[in-house]
PDB file of C-alpha atoms in Angstrom:
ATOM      1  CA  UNK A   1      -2.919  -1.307   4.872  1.00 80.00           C
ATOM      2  CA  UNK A   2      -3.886   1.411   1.934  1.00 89.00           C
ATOM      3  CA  UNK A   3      -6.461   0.807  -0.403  1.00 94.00           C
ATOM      4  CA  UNK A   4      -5.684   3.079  -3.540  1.00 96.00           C
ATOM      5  CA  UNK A   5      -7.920   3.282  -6.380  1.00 97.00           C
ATOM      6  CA  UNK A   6      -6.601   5.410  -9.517  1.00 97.00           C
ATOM      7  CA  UNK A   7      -9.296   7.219 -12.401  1.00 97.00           C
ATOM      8  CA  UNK A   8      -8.639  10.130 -14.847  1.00 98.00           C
ATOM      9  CA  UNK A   9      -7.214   7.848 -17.202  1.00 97.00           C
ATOM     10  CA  UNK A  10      -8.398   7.996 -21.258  1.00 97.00           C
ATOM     11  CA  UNK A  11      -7.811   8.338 -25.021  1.00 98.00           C
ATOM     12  CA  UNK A  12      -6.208  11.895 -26.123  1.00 98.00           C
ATOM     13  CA  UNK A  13      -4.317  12.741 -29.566  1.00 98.00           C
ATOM     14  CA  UNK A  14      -0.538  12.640 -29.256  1.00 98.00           C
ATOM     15  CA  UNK A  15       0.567  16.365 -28.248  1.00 98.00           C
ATOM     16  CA  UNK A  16      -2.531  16.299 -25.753  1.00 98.00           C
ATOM     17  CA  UNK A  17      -2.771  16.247 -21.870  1.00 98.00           C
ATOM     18  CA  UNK A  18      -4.208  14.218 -19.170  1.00 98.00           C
ATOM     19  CA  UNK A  19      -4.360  14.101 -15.318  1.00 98.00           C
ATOM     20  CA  UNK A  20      -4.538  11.113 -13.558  1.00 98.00           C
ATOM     21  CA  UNK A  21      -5.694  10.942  -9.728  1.00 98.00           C
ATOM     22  CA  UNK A  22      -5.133   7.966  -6.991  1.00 98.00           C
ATOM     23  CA  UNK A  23      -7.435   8.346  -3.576  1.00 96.00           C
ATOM     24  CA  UNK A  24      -6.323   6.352  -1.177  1.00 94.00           C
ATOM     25  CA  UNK A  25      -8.187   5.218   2.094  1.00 91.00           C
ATOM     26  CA  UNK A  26      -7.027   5.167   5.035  1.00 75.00           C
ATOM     27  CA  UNK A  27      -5.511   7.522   7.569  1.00 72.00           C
ATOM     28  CA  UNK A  28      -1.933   6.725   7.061  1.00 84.00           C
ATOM     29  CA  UNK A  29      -1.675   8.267   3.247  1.00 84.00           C
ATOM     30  CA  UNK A  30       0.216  11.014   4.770  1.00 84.00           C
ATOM     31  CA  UNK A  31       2.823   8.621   5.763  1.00 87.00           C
ATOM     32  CA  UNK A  32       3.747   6.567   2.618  1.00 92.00           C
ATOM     33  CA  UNK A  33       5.395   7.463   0.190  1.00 96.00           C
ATOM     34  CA  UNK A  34       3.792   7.297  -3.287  1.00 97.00           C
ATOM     35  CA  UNK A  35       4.314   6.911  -7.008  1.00 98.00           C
ATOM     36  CA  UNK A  36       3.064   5.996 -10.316  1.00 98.00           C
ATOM     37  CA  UNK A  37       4.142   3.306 -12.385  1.00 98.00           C
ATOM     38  CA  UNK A  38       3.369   1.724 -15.899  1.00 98.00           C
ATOM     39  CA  UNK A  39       2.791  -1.525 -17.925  1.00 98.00           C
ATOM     40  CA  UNK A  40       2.417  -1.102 -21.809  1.00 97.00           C
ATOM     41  CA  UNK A  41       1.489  -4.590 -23.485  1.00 92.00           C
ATOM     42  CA  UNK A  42       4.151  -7.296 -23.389  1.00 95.00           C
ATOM     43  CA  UNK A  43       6.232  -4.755 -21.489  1.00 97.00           C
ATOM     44  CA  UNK A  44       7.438  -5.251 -17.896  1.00 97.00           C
ATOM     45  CA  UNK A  45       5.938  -2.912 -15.264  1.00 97.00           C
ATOM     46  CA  UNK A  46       7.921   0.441 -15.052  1.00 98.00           C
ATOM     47  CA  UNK A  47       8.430   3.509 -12.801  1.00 98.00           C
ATOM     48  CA  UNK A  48       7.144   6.775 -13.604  1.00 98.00           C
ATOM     49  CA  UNK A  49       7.513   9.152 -10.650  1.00 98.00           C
ATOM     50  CA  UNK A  50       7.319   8.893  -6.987  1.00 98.00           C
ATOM     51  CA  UNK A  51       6.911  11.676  -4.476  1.00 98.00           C
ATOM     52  CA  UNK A  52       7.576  11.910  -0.576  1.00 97.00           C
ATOM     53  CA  UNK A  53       5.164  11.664   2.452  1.00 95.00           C
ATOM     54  CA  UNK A  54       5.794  15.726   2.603  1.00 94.00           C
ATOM     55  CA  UNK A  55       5.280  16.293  -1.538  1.00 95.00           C
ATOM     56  CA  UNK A  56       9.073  17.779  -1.104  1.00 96.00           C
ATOM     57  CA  UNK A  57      10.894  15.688  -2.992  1.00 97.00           C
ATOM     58  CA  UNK A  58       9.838  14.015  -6.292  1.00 98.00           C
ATOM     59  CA  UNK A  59      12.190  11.839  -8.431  1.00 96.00           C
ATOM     60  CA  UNK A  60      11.195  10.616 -11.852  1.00 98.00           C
ATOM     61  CA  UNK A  61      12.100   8.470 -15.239  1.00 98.00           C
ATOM     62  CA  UNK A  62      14.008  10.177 -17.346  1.00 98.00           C
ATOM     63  CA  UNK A  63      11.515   9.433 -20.054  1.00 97.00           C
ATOM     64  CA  UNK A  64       8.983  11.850 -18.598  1.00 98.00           C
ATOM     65  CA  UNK A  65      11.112  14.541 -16.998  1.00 98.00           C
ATOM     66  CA  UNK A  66      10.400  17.589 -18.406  1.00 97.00           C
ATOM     67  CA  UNK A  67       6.828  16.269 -19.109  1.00 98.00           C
ATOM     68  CA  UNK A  68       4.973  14.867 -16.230  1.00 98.00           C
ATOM     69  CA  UNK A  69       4.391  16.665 -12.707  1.00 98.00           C
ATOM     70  CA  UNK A  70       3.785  14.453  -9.635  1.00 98.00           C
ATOM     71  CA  UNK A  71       2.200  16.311  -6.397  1.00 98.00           C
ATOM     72  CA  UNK A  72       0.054  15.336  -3.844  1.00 97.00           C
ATOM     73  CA  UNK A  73      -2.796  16.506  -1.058  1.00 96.00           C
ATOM     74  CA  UNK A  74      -2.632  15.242   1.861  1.00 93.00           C
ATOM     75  CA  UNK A  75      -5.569  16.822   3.192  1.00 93.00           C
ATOM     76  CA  UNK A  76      -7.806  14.766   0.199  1.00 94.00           C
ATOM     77  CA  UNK A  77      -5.715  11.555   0.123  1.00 94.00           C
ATOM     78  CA  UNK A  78      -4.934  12.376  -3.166  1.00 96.00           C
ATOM     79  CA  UNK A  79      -1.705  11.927  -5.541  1.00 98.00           C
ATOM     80  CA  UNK A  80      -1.975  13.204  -9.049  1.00 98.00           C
ATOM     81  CA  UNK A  81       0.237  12.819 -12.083  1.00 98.00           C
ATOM     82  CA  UNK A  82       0.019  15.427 -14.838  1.00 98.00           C
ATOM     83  CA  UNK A  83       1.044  14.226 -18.306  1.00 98.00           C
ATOM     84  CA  UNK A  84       2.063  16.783 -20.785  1.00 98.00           C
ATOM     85  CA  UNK A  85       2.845  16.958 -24.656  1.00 98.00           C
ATOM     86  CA  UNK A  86       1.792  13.218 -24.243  1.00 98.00           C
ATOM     87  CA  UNK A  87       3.137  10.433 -26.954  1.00 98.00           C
ATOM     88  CA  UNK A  88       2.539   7.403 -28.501  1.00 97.00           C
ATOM     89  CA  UNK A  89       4.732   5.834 -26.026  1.00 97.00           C
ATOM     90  CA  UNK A  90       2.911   6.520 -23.182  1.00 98.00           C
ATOM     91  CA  UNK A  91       0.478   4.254 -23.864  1.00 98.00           C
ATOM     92  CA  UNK A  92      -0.215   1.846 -20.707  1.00 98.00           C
ATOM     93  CA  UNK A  93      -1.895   0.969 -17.908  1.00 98.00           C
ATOM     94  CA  UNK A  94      -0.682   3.449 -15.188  1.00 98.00           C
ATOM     95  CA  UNK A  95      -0.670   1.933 -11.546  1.00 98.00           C
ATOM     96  CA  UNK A  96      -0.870   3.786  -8.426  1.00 98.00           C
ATOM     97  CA  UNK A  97       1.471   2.487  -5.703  1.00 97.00           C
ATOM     98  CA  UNK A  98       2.441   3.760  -1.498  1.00 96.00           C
ATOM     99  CA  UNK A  99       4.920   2.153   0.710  1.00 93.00           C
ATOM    100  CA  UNK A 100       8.453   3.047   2.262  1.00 91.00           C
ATOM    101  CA  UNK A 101      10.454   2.395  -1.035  1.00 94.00           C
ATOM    102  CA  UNK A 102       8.734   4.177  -3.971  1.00 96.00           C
ATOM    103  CA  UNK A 103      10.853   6.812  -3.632  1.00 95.00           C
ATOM    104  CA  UNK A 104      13.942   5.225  -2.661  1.00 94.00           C
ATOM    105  CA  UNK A 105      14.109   2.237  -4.450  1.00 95.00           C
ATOM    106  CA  UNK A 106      11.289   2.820  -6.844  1.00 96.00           C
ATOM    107  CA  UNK A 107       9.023  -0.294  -5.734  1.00 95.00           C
ATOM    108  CA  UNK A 108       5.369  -0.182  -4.257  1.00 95.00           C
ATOM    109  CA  UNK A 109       3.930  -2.146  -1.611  1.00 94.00           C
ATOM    110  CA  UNK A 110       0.418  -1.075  -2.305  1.00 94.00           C
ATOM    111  CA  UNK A 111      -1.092  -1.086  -5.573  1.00 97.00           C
ATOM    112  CA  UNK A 112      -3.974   0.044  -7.249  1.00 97.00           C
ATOM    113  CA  UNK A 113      -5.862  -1.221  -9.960  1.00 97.00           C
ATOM    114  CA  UNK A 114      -4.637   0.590 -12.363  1.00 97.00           C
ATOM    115  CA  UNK A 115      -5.798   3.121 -15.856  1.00 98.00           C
ATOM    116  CA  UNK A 116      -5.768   2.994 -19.000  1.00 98.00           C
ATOM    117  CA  UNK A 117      -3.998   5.674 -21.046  1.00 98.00           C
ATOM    118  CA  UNK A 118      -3.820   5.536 -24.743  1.00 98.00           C
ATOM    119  CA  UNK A 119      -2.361   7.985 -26.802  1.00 98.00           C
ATOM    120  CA  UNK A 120      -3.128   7.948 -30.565  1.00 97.00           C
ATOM    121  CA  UNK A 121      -0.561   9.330 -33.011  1.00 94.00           C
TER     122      UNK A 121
END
């Protein structure tokens, strides 16, 4: 079981930047993979970006790339996503999530509670 609990989210002007962190609990975190996910009102939940156990690999939406950096310390339990030249758009609640998939498949077993990100044009 992993308990995640995400924070860093906010309200910044379109063009701006933001860094969201997930702490997890637990002494597994360095086992799961882990990722971050969306949900903008009346939209279906989405995937973001997911990195492996070892922060080697990373795989994300093509409607970040370029824009958003996943990494992760295992030493603090921590996964961060770094959102860049932020729009509009990426306005939604941003979920943590771990499990054996996110990378793969792109679907968490664990979630967190989530953060809100707004981005005002």
């Amino acid at each position: 079981q992993v308990q995640l609990g995400e924070s860093g989210g906010g309200l910044v002007q379109a063009g701006g930047s933001l860094r969201l962190s997930c702490a997890a609990s637990g002494r597994t975190f360095s086992s799961h993979d882990m990722g971050w996910f969306r949900q903008a009102p009346a939209k279906e939940r989405e995937f973001v970006a997911a990195i492996s156990r070892s922060g080697s690999s990373t795989n994300y939406a093509d409607s970040v790339k370029g824009r958003f950096t996943i990494s992760r310390d295992n030493d603090k339990n921590t996964v961060y996503l770094q959102m860049n030249s932020l729009k509009p758009a990426d306005t939604a609640v941003y979920y943590c999530a771990a499990g054996p998939f996110v990378l793969t498949h792109r679907r968490g077993t664990y979630w967190g509670q989530g953060t809100q990100v707004t981005v005002s044009s």
